[in-house]
Short mmCIF file of C-alpha atoms in Angstrom, two decimals:
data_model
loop_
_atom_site.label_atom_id
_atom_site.label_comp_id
_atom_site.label_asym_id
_atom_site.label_seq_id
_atom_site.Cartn_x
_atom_site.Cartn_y
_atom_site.Cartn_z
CA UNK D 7 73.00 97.12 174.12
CA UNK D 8 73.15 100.83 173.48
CA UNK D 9 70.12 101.51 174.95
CA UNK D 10 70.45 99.14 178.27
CA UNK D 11 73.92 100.87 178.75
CA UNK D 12 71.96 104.87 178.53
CA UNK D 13 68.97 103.03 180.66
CA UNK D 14 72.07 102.43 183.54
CA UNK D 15 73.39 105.74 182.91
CA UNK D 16 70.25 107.44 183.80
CA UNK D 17 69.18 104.94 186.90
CA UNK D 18 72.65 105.90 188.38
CA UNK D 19 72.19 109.37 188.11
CA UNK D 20 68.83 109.22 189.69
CA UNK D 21 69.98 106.55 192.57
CA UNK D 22 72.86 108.72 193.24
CA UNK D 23 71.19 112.43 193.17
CA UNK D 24 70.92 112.98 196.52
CA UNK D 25 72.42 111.13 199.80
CA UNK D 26 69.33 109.22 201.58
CA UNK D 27 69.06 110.32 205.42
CA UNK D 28 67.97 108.14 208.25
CA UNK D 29 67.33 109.29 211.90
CA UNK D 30 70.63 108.20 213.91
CA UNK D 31 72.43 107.40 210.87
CA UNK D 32 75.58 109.51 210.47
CA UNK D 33 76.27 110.82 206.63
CA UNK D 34 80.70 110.99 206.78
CA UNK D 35 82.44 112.75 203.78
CA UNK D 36 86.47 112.51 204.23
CA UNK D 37 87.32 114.10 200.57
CA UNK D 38 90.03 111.42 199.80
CA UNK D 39 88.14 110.01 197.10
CA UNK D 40 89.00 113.24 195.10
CA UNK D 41 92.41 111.77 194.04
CA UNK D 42 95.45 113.53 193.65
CA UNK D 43 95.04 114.90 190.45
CA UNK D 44 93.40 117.86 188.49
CA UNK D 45 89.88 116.91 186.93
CA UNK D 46 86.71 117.94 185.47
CA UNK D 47 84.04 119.09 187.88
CA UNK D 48 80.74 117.19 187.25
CA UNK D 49 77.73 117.86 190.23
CA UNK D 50 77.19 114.55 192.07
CA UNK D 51 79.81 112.78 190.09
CA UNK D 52 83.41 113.40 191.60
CA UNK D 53 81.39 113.28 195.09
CA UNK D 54 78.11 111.68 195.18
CA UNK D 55 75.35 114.47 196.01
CA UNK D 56 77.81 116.91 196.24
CA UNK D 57 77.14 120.08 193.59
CA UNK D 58 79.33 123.22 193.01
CA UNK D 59 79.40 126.81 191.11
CA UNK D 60 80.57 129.88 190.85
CA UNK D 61 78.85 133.35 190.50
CA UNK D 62 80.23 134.81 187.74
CA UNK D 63 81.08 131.98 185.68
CA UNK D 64 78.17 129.54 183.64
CA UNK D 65 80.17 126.19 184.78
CA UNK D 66 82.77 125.54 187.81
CA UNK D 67 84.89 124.18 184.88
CA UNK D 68 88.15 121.65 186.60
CA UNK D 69 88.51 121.14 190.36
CA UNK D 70 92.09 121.76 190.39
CA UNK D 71 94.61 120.56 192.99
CA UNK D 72 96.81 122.55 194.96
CA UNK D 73 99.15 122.39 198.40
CA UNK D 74 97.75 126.37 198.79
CA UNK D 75 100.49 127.24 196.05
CA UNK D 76 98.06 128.43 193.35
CA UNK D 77 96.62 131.74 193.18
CA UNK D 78 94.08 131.38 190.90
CA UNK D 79 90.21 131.53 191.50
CA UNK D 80 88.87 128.28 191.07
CA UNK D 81 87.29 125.62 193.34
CA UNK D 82 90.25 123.02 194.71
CA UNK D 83 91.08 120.23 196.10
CA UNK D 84 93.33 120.82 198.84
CA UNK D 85 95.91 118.79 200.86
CA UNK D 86 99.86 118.08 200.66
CA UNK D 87 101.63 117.01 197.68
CA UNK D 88 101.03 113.10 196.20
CA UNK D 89 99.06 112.43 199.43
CA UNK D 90 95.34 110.98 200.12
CA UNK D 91 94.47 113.39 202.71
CA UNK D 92 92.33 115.62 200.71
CA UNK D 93 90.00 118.37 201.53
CA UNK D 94 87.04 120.49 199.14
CA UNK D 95 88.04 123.89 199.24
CA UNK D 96 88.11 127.28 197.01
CA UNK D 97 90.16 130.30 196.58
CA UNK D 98 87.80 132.93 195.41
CA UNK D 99 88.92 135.33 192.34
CA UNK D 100 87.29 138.47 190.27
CA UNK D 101 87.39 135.99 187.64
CA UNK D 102 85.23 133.51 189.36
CA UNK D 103 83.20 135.61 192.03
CA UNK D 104 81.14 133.99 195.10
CA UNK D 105 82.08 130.18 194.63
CA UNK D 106 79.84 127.60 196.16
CA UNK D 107 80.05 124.27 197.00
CA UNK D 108 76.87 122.07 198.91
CA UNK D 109 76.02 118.42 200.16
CA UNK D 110 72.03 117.41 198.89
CA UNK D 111 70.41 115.25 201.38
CA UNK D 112 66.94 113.98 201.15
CA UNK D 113 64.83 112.43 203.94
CA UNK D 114 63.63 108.83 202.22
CA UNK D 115 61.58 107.62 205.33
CA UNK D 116 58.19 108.47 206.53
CA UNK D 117 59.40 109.99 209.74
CA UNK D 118 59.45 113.73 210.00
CA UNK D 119 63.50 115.02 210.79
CA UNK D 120 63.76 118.01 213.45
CA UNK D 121 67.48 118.59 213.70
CA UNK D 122 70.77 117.73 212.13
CA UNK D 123 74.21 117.92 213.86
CA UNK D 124 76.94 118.66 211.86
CA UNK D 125 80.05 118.82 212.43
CA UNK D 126 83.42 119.54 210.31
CA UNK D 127 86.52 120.78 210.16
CA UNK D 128 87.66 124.10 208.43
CA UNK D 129 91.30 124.13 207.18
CA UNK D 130 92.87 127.26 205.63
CA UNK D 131 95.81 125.97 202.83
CA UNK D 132 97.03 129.85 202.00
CA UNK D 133 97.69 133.22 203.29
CA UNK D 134 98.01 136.82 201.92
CA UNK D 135 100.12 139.74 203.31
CA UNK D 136 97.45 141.84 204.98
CA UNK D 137 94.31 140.35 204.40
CA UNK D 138 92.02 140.26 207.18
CA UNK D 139 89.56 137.32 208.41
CA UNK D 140 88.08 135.43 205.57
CA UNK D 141 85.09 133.18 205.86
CA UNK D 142 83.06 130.18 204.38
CA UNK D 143 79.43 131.08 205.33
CA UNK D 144 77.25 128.23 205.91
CA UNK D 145 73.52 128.12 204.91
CA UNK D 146 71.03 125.20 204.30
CA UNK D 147 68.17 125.38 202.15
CA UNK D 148 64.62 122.76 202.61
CA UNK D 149 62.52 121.90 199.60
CA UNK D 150 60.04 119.18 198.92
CA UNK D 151 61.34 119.38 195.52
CA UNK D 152 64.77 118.36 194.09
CA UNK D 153 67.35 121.22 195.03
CA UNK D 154 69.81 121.09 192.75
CA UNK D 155 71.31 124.89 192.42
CA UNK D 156 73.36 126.70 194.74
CA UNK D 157 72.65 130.38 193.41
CA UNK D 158 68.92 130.83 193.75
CA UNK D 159 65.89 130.46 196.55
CA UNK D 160 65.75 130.77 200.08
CA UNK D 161 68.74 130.28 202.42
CA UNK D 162 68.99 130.45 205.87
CA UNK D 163 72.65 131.31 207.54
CA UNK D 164 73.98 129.54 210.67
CA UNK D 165 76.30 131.06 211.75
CA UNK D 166 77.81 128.69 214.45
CA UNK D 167 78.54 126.75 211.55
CA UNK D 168 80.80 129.35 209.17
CA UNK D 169 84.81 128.42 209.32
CA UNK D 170 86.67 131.72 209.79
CA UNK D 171 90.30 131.54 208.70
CA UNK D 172 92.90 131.50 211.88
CA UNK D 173 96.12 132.52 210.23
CA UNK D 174 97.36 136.16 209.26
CA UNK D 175 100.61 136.51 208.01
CA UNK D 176 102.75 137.04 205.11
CA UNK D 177 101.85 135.27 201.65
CA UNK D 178 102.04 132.09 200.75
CA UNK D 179 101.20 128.49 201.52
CA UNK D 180 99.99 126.62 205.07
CA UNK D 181 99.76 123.34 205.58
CA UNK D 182 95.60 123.04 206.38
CA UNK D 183 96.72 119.78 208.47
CA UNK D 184 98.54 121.45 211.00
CA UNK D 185 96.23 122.38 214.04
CA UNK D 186 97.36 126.13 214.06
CA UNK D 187 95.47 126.26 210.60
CA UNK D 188 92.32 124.21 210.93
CA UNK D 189 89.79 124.41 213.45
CA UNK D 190 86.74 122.02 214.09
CA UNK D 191 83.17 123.32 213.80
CA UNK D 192 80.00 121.44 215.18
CA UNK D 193 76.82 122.82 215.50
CA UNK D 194 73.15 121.33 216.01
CA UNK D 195 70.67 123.32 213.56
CA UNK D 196 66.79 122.63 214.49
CA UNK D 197 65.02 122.00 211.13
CA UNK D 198 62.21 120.69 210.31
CA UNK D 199 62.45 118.34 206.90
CA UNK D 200 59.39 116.16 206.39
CA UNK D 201 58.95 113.14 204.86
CA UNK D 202 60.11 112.95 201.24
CA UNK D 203 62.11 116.66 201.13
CA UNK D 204 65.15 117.33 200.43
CA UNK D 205 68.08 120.28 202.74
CA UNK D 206 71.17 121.29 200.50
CA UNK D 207 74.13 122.65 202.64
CA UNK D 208 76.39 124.87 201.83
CA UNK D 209 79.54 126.83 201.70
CA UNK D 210 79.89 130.23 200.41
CA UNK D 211 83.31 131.37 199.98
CA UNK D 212 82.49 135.08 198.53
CA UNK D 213 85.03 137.04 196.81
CA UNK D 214 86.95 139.30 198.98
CA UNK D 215 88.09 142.62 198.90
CA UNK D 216 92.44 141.89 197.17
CA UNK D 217 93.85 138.52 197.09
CA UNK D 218 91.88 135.65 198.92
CA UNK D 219 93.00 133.05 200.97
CA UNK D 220 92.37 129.10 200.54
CA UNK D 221 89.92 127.34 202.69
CA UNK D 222 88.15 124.07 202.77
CA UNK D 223 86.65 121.77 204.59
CA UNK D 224 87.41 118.39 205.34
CA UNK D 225 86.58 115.49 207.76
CA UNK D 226 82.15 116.27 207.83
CA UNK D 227 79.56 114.32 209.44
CA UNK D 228 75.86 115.05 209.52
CA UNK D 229 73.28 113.06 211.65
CA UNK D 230 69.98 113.58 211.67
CA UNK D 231 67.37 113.27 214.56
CA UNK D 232 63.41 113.51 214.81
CA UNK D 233 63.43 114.62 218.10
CA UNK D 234 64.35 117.91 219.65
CA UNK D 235 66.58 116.70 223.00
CA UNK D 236 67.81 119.97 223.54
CA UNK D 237 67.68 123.11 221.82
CA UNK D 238 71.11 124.81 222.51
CA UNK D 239 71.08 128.59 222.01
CA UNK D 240 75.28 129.13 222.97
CA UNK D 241 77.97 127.68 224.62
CA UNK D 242 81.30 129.55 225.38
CA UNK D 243 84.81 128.82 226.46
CA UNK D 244 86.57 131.52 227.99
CA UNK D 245 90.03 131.55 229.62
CA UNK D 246 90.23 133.28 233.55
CA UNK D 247 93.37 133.79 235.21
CA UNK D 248 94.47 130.01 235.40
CA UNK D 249 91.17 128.19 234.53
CA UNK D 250 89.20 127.92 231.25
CA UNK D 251 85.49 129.18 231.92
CA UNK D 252 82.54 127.26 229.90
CA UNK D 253 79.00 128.97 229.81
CA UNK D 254 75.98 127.58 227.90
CA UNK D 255 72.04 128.08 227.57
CA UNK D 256 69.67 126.16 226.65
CA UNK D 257 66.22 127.35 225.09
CA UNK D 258 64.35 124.02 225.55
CA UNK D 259 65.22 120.93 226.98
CA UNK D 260 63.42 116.94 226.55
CA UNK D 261 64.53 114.50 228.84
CA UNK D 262 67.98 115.84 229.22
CA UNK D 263 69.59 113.93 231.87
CA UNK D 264 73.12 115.31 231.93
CA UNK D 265 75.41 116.79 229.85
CA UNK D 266 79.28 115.65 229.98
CA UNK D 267 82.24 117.84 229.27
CA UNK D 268 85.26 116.64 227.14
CA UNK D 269 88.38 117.68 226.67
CA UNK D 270 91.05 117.63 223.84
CA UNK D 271 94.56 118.81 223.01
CA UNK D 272 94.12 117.98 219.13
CA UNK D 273 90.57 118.31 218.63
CA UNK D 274 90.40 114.70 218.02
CA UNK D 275 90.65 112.47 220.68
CA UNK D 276 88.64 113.70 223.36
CA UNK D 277 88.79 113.19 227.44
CA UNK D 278 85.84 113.48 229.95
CA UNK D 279 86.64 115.88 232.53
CA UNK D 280 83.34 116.58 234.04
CA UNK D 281 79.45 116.38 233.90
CA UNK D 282 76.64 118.76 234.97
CA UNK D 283 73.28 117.42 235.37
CA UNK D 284 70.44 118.46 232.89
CA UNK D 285 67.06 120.24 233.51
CA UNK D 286 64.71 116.75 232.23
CA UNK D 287 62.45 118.41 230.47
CA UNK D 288 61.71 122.01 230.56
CA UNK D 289 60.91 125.08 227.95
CA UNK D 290 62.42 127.70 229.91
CA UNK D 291 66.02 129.65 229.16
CA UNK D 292 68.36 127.25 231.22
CA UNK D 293 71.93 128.57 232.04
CA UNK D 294 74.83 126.13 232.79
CA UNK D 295 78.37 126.92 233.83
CA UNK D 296 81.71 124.64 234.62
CA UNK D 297 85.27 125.33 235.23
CA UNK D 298 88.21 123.45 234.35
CA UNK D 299 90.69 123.99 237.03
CA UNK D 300 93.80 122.08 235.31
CA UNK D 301 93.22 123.31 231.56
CA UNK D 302 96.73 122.52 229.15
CA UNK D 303 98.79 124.62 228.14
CA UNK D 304 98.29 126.31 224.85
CA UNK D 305 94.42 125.28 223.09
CA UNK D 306 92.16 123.27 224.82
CA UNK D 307 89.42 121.94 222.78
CA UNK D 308 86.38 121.49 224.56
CA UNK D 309 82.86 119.35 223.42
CA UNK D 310 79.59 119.66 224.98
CA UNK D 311 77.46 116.21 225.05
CA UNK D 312 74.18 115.53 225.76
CA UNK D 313 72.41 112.35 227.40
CA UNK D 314 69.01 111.46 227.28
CA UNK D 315 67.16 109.64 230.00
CA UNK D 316 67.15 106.80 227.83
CA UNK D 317 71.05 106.82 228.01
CA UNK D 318 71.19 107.79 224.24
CA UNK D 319 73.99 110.61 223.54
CA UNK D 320 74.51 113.59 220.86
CA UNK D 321 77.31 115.71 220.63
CA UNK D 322 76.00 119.50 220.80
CA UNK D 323 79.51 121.60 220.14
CA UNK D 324 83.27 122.17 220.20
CA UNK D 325 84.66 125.81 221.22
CA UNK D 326 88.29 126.11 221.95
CA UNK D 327 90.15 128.90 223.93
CA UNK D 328 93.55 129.26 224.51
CA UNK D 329 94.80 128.94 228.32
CA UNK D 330 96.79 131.41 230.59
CA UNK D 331 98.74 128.30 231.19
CA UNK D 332 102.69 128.78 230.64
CA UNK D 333 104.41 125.58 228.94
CA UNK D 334 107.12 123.72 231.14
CA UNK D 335 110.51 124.29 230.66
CA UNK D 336 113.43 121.67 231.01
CA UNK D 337 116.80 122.65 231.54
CA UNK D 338 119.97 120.67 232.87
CA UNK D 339 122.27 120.50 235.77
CA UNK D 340 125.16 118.15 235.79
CA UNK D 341 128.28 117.16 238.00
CA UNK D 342 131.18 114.63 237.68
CA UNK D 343 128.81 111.39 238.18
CA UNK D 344 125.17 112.83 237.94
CA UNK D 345 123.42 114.51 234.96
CA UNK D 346 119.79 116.51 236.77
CA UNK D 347 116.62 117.30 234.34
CA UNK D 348 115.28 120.54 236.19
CA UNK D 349 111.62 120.61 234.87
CA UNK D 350 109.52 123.63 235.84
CA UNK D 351 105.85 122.48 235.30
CA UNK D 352 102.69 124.83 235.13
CA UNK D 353 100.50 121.53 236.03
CA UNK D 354 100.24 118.37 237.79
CA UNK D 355 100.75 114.96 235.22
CA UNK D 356 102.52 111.95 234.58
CA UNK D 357 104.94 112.20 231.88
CA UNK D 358 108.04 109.64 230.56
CA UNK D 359 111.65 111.45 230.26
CA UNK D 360 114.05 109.88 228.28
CA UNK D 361 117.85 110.51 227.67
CA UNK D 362 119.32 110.01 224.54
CA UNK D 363 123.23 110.39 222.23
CA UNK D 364 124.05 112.32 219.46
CA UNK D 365 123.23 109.37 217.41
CA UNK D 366 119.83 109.04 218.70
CA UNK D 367 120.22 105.74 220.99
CA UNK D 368 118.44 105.80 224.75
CA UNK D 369 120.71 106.11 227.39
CA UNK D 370 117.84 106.02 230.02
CA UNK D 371 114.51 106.29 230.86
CA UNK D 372 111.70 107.15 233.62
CA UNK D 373 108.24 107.70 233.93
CA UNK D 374 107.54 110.46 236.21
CA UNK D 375 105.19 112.27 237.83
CA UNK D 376 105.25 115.87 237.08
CA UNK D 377 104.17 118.46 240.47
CA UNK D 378 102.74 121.57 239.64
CA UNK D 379 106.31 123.88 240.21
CA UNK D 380 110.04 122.63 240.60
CA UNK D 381 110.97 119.18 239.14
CA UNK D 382 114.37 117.56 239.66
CA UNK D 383 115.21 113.92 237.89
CA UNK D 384 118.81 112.55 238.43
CA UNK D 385 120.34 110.21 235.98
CA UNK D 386 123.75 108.72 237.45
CA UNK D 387 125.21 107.56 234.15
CA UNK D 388 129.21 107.64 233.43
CA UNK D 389 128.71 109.80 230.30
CA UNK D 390 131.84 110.78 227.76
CA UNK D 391 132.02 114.12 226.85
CA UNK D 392 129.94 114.57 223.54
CA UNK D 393 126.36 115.81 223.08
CA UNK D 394 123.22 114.77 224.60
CA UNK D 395 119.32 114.95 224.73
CA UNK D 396 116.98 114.89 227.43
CA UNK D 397 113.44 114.53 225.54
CA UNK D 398 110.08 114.94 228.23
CA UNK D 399 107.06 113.81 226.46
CA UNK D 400 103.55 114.07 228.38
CA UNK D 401 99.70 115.15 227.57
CA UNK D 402 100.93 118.49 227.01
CA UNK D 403 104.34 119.10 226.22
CA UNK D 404 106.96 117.57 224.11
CA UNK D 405 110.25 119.13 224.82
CA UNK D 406 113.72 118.07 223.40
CA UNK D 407 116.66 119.90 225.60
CA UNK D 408 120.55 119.56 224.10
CA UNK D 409 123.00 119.82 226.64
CA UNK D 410 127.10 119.17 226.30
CA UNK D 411 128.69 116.61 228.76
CA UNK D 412 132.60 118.58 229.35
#
């Protein structure tokens, strides 16, 4: 019995030593299956075909959890108290040096892979009183043997693909959830992994000059391709006066039949707002350019994504830039028998505007329709004096306005 049960033991570690690949097929890694607790590290056994070290230290030792409280070196799982959200990060230490963490993906068919788009999102859990930009640096590594160390051959940097932190500030904790502190990367690398070798990606978070923040990444998806649709060599969002400006090239281009632009407020749930037609197929620099007229106030995520001839699609990127576009403001007029919402809007949308008590109860409602300028909504209710809330909630604004009924 012994020996069956060490016989299992060793055909699971083999099964599980690397994630298989398939052309189309989308690898997704969320991190909640870390738990909520502090434990051992093992390499592709707390995440399968996931490995992780750290320079100066023989083993990574426990992956520890943390909010972005802790200040100690040591590779983490990140996310807010008691909760399943969970995300593989590091804060970086003397003690510890250049810690590393890496996915190991081998192609099992007998079709030659080209290209992998990955995509991810970076989230940054702590701060330090002024520290400057930190990074996690993003290489891959190809093999036709096993790769199962972090620290030694040859590496190759993308940088599209490196998560720089977007929060300065005084010390302490951030909550890596909140869009302000997270950012999504995606990135199409062209590489060529034949039949029966294996790519390792990775993170390097390397050990900054004083105290280093915490970073991690969360949310990752890699799918592979043998084909080479489009070789993208930028793409660029840039705001301009009262539009947002996006500029991209192409190095190469297969049966491109169009490529659609999408739009988000969250990064997550994404709109299209126009298309440009592609080039078919073509080896020669290609440069593209479209505006957005309308962009939202505040950050305006935008994804590039490709479709084939064939009618097959691939996302290509997300870039975000933040527009020239004031937020609307809501302010109140009122008379004996009429209460007015005044609503100053820096775009043209529908939006619902809703009047509530002190004790939370609605009063009234309307969906409007927002002009681009001067806004005036009339409720005739017979109001007490007391205190009141209008609340306008639309694509881009939530505003709650207080207002005191005499």
């Amino acid at each position: 019995m012994k020996k069956f049960l060490l016989f299992l033991l060793g055909l699971s570690n083999s099964v599980f030593a690397q994630i298989s690949i398939i052309e189309n097929n989308t690898y997704n890694q969320d991190f909640n299956g870390l738990g909520t607790t502090t434990v051992a590290w093992s390499d592709n056994v707390n995440l399968n075909g996931w490995y992780a070290a750290a320079a100066s230290l023989s083993s990574i030792g426990d992956i520890n959890i943390s909010t972005g409280s802790s200040t100690a070196g040591s590779l983490y799982n990140l996310g807010l108290s008691g909760e399943a959200d969970r995300s593989l990060g590091s804060l970086v230490s003397g003690t510890t040096g250049t810690i590393y963490y890496g996915l190991r993906l081998k192609n099992n068919t007998s079709t030659e892979l080209k290209s992998l788009t990955i995509s991810y999102t970076g989230e940054q859990w702590r701060r330090v009183t002024g520290g400057t930009e930190q990074k996690l640096q993003f290489s891959y590594q190809v093999s036709s043997n096993a790769i199962t160390n972090l620290t030694t051959g040859s590496w190759i940097a993308s940088n599209s693909l490196d998560f720089t932190s977007p929060t300065l500030g005084t010390t302490g904790l951030l909550n890596g959830n909140d869009a302000s502190n997270r950012a999504i990367i995606t990135a199409t690398i062209n590489v060529t992994i034949p039949a029966g070798s294996e790519i390792m990606l990775r993170w390097m978070d390397i050990d900054d000059s004083g105290n280093d923040f915490a970073l991690g990444i969360d949310d990752l998806s890699v799918t592979p391709f043998s084909t080479l649709p489009i070789q993208l060599s930028s793409f660029n969002a840039q705001a301009i006066d009262k539009t947002i400006l996006l500029n991209w090239e192409t190095l190469s281009e297969t049966e491109n039949a169009s490529f659609e632009i999408e739009r988000s407020v969250d990064g997550i749930s994404f709109t299209k707002i126009g298309s440009k037609e592609g080039s078919g197929t073509t080896t020669a620099l290609t440069k593209y350019r479209f505006v957005d007229e309308n962009p939202l106030p505040g950050t305006n995520y935008y994804r590039l994504k490709q479709i084939d001839i064939d009618g097959k699609s691939e996302i290509l990127a997300v870039k975000s830039a933040i527009s020239n576009i004031s937020f609307a403001t809501l302010s109140v007029l009122q008379n004996s028998n009429t209460v007015t919402a005044q609503i100053l809007s820096p775009v043209k949308e529908k939006a619902k505007l809703s009047l509530f008590d002190i004790g939370g109860k609605v009063l009234a409602q309307q969906d409007i329709l927002l002009e681009n300028g001067l806004n005036r909504f009339d409720f005739s209710q017979n109001l007490v004096s007391g205190v009141y809330f209008f609340k306008l909630t639309s694509a881009s604004n939530q505003i709650n306005t207080k207002f005191i009924k005499l």
